[in-house]
Every structure is written in structure tokens, then in C-alpha cells.
XYZ file of C-alpha atoms in Angstrom:
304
model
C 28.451 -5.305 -27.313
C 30.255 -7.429 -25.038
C 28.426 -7.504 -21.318
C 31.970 -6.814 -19.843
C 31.043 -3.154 -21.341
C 27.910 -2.513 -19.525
C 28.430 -0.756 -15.866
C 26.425 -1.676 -12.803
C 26.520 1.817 -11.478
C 24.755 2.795 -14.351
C 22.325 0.199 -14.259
C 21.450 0.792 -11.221
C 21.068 4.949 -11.761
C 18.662 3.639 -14.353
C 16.409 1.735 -12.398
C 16.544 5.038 -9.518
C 15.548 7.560 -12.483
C 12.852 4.707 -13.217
C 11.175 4.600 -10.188
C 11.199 8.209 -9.019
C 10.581 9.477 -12.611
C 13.245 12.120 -12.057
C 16.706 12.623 -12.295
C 17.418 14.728 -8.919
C 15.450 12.262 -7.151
C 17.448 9.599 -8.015
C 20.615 10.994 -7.885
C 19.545 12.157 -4.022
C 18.895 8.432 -3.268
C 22.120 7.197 -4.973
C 23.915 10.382 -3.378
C 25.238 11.231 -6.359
C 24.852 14.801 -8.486
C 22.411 15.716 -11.131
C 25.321 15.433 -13.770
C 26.638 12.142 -12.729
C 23.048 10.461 -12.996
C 22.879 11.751 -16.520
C 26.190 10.894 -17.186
C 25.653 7.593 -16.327
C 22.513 6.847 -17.967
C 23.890 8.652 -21.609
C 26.850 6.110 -21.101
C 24.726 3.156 -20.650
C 22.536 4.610 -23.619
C 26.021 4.644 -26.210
C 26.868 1.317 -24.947
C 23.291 -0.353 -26.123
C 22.587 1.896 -28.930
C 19.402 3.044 -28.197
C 17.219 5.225 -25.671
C 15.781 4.313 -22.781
C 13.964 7.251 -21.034
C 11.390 8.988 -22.512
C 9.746 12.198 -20.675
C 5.843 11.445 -19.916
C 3.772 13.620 -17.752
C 4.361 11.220 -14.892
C 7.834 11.734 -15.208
C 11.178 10.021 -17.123
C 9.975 6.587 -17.914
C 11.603 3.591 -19.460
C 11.028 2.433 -23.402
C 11.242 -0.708 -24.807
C 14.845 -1.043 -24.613
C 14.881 0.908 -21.322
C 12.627 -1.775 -20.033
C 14.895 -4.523 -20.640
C 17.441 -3.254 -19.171
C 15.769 -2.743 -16.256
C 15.665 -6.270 -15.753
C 18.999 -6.332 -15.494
C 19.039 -3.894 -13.368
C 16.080 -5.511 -10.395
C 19.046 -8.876 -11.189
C 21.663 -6.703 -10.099
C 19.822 -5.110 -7.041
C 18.349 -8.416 -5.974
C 21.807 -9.890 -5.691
C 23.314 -6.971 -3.806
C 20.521 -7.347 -1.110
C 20.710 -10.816 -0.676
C 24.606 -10.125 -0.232
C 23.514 -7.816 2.544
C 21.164 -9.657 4.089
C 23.449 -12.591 4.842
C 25.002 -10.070 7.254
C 21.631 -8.433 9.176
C 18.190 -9.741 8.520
C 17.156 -6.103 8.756
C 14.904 -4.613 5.668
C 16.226 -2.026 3.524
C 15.715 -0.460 0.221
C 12.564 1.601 -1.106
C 9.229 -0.159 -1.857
C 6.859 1.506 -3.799
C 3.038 1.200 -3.629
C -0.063 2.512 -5.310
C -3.515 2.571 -3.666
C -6.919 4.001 -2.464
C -6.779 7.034 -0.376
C -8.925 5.272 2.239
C -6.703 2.116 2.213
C -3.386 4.185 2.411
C -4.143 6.152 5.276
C -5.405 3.171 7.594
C -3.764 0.338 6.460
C -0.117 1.134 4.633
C 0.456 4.007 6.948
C 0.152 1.468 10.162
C 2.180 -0.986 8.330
C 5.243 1.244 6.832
C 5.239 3.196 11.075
C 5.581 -0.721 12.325
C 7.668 -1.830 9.583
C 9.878 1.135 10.291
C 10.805 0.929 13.721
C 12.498 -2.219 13.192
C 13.827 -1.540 9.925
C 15.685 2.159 9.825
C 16.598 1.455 6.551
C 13.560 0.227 4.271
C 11.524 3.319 3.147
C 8.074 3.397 1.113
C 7.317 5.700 -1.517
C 3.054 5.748 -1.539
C 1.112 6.859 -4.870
C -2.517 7.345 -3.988
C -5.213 6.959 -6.867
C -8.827 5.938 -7.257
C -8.609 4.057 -10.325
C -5.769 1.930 -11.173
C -2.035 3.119 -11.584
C -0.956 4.085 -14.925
C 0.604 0.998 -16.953
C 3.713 3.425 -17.723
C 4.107 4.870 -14.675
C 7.557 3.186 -13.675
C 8.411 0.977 -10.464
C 5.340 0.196 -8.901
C 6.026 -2.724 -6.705
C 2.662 -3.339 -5.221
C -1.016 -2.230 -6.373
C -3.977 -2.260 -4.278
C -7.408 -1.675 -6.100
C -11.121 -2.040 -5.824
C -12.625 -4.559 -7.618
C -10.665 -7.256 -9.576
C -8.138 -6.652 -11.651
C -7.656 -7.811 -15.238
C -3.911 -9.017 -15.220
C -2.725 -11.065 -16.977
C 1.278 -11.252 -16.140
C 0.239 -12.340 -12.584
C -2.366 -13.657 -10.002
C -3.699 -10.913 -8.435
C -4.869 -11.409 -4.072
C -7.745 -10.723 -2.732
C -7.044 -9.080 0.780
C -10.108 -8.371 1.885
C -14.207 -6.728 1.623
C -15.014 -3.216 3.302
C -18.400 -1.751 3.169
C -19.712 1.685 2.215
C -22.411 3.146 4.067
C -24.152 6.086 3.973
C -23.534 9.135 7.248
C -24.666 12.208 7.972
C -23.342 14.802 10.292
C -24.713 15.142 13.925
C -25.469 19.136 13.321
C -26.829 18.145 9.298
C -29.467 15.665 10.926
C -30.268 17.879 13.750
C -31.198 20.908 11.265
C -33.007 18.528 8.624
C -34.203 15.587 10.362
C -33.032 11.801 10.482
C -33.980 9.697 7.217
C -36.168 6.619 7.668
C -36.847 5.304 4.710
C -35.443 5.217 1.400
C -37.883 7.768 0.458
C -36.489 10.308 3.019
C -33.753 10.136 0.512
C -35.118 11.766 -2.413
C -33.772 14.849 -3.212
C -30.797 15.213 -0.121
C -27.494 16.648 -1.088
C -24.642 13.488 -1.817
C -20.856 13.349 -0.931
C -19.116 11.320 -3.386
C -16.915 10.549 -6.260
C -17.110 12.400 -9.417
C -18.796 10.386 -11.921
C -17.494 11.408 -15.105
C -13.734 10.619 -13.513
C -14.713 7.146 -11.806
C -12.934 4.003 -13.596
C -13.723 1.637 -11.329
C -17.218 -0.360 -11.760
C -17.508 -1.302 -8.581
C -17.675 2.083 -7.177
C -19.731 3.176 -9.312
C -22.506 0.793 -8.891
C -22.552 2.075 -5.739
C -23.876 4.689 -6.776
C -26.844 3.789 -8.489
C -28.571 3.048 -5.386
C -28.912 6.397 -4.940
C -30.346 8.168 -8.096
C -32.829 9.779 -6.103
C -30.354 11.657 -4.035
C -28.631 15.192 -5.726
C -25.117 15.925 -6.157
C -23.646 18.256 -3.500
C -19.780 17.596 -3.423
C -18.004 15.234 -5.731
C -14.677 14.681 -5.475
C -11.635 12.377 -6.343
C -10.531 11.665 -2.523
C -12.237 9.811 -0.277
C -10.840 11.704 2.681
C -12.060 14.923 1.053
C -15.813 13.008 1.007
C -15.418 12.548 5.293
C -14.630 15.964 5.866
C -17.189 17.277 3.688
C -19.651 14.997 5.612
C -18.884 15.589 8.829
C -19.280 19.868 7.966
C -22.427 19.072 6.923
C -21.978 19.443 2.886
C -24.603 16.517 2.054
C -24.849 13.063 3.468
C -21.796 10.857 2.488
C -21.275 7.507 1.029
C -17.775 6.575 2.797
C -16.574 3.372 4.139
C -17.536 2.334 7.557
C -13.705 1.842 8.575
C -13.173 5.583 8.060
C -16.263 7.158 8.928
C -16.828 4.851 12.310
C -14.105 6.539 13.592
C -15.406 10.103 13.625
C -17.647 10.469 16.728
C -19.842 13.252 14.761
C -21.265 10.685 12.095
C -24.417 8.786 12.312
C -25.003 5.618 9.491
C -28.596 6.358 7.832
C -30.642 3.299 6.768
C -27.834 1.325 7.822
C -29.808 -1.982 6.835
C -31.041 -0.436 3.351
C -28.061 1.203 1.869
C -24.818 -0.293 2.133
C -21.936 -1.726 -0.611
C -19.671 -4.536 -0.319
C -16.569 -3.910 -2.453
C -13.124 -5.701 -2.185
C -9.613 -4.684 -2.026
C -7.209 -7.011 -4.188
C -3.302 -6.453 -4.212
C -1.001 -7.155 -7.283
C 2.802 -7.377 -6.681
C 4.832 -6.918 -9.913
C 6.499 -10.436 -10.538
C 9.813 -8.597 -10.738
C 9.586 -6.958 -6.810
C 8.114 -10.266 -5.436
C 11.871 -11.427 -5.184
C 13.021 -8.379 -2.840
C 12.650 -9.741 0.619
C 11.283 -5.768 1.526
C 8.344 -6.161 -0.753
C 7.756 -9.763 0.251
C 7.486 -7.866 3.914
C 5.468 -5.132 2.804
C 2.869 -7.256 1.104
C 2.443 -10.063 3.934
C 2.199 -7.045 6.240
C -0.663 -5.200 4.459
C -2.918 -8.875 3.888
C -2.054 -9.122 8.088
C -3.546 -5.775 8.753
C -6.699 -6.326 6.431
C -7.287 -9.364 8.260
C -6.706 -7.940 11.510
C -9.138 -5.018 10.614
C -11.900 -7.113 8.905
C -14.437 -6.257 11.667
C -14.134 -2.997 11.313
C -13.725 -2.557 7.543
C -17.278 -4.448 7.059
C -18.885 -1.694 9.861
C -19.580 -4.263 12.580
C -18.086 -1.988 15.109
C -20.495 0.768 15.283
C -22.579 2.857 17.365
C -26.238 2.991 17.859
C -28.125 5.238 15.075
C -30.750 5.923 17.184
């Protein structure tokens, strides 16, 4: 193969099908058809004699070969945007990011609606998870997790610590009373993760401080856990940043029961050379810092 027969249309339909996992996805972004996207990445395919999408249950992602050539591809798409951006210093292009539920809502969302209005053309996709994002699921630029990751292709950041507290529901603590002690707890319903499902340690622990409490509603999303709380499931172990918002909680023990746990951020070495990513990271660590006092609870009202 000489490299005069490789194609950087099709290079770049490979890395598209890559990070949306789907052919009509990535033909919509290239605005191009369904048939032309598959055209394109058979082509490539012939010309280096081997495959490079595989179907997983996340979607089409890349093998071995289809790996290496995506390389290639970032190479090519790196030097098209820093053609571009000699001519506006405006972001573009589509960042993609995996984290919390909690984190996404209050910290990316703030970040993409600010990042936006200056930059028409950048655009984030956002995969929320608990645990961490699949190794093969293709094209995440940035990762934010809870707890330390174990990487060992790059330094991972810490941006910051939030705290987990436990809340009840004005109406729940009217009906059965406010807890003062740990002992109170023994026995009251719990809003929470589902145990069997959690992957990350640090959450977990959390939960051992409260054996003596009973299951009521576990589920994979923490938003699910702060709406549950505030109808009066069970009392709920949420983060202060989310549940200080909501006028109708009340932190129990507040002094007794709380968890410090940390958000770090990995950016795949590959996307830390796209000036959009660069943005999108330095933005999120900015808003962490900027929220600190309230992601540690420190901004909260009286329980009593």
C-alpha cells in the first residue's frame, strides 16, 4: 500500500462512525448519506486489508487495525482545525464527555450553555454513567469519575471534593419525626445506589455507614435518588451541591453522617491536542473551583 492510496474523506467518515457508534449518525454530521459513509469506510477497509468496525452493544467500534487508523485520522482532523483556526479563534467541532449524573447536570451543562454562546459551532455529545466508561466504547475525549482512576496511558486531574449528606423531605420528617442521633437511624427507609451494580469503591463505602438503615429505593441515577427524597420515598444520601438546592430538604445529623469523595478528569492523550477539548476541560476544572463551597455543603440552611 502506498499512502498516496488512502483517502482523507474516508478517514475522516471513520473516525465519525467511531465516535457516534453509528453509521447514520455520522453520515448526518459529515452531511453525507447512509451509503456514502459505508462506501467510504469498505473502501478504506480494501485499501488496508483488514476490518476495522466491529458491531458491540455500544455501537460500531474500532478493532485493532481500526484503531490505528484512527490515529491517522485525529492527525488529519487536528491539522484541518488548526488550518481553521488561523482564520477565527472561534471553537468548533464535537467534544465528547463521559460523567456522573450529578456532575453533568451542574457542572458540564453550565459549561457547554457558556461555551456555546460564543462558540456556534463547537457541540458536546454527554454520556452519563456511574461507574467508569467502557474501555471500547469509542471517542471519549474527556472522563470524569469518582475516586481515582487507574490509568496508566495518562495522568489523570483531580478537579475537585463534594460531599454526600444525608436529607429528608420536609412532609417525611413532619409525619415521622426528625433524627437525632445515629440511633434514630436504625431501621428508616434509604435512597441510594444499587449495590449489586456499584463499581466504584468510593461510593460504596459510603454506604457502610449506614447498615442500620433499610433499603427503600435504589437506583443507578443520582437525580432519580433527589426526587425520590424529596416525595418522601426514604431519607437520601445525595450530594449537598444537588440537594442544597431544593428548598424541601433538610440535612439529618449533618455533623455525624457525611462522605468526602472526589471528582478526577482524564482527557484521552489523543483529544488533548484539539484546542475545543483543551477549552472544554479548563472550563469544567474553572467551574469546580468556582463551585467548591457549595459542592462540600458549606452553603446550607439551618436544620433546625
Amino acid at each position: 500500500m502506498h499512502i498516496s492510496d488512502l483517502d482523507a474523506n474516508s478517514l475522516i467518515t471513520l473516525l465519525a462512525v467511531a465516535r457516534t457508534g453509528r453509521y447514520t449518525a455520522a453520515a448526518d454530521l459529515l452531511s453525507i448519506n447512509h451509503t456514502t459513509a459505508s462506501r467510504r469506510i469498505a473502501a478504506l477497509e480494501h485499501t488496508l486489508g483488514g476490518t476495522l468496525l466491529t458491531r458491540g452493544a455500544n455501537g460500531w467500534t474500532p478493532t485493532d487495525l481500526g484503531t490505528t487508523a484512527l490515529h491517522a485520522a485525529e492527525q488529519i482532523e487536528s491539522t484541518l482545525l488548526d488550518l481553521h483556526s488561523e482564520s477565527t479563534d472561534a471553537l468548533r467541532g464535537t467534544v465528547r464527555i463521559a460523567a456522573t449524573d450529578g456532575f453533568s447536570a451542574k457542572i458540564v451543562v453550565p459549561v457547554v450553555t457558556c461555551l456555546g454562546r460564543e462558540n456556534p459551532s463547537l457541540s458536546v455529545d454527554l454520556m452519563t454513567v456511574t461507574r467508569r466508561a467502557p474501555s471500547t466504547y469509542s471517542g471519549i475525549d474527556i472522563e470524569v469519575v469518582v475516586g481515582r482512576p487507574n490509568t496508566f496511558r495518562v495522568q489523570p486531574t483531580l478537579l475537585g471534593t463534594y460531599r454526600l449528606a444525608l436529607y429528608g423531605s420536609t412532609d417525611y420528617l413532619t409525619a415521622t419525626g426528625m433524627p437525632t442521633n445515629r440511633n434514630d437511624l436504625i431501621g428508616r427507609p434509604l435512597v441510594y445506589f444499587i449495590e449489586s451494580m456499584l463499581t466504584v469503591d468510593d461510593l460504596d463505602s459510603a454506604r457502610l455507614q449506614l447498615t442500620q438503615m433499610t433499603d427503600r429505593l435504589n437506583s443507578t441515577n443520582v437525580l432519580i435518588h433527589v426526587e425520590a427524597t424529596r416525595a418522601g420515598t426514604g431519607l437520601g444520601l445525595l450530594p449537598c451541591f444537588l440537594a442544597d438546592t431544593c428548598t424541601d430538604l433538610t440535612r439529618i445529623l449533618p455533623d455525624d453522617v457525611f462522605e468526602d469523595l472526589e471528582y478526577w478528569m482524564v482527557v484521552r492523550p489523543e483529544a488533548a491536542r484539539r484546542r475545543e477539548v483543551t477549552a472544554v476541560a479548563t472550563a469544567l476544572r474553572d467551574r469546580v473551583h468556582t463551585m467548591q463551597t457549595q459542592l462540600l455543603g458549606q452553603r446550607t440552611r439551618s436544620t433546625s
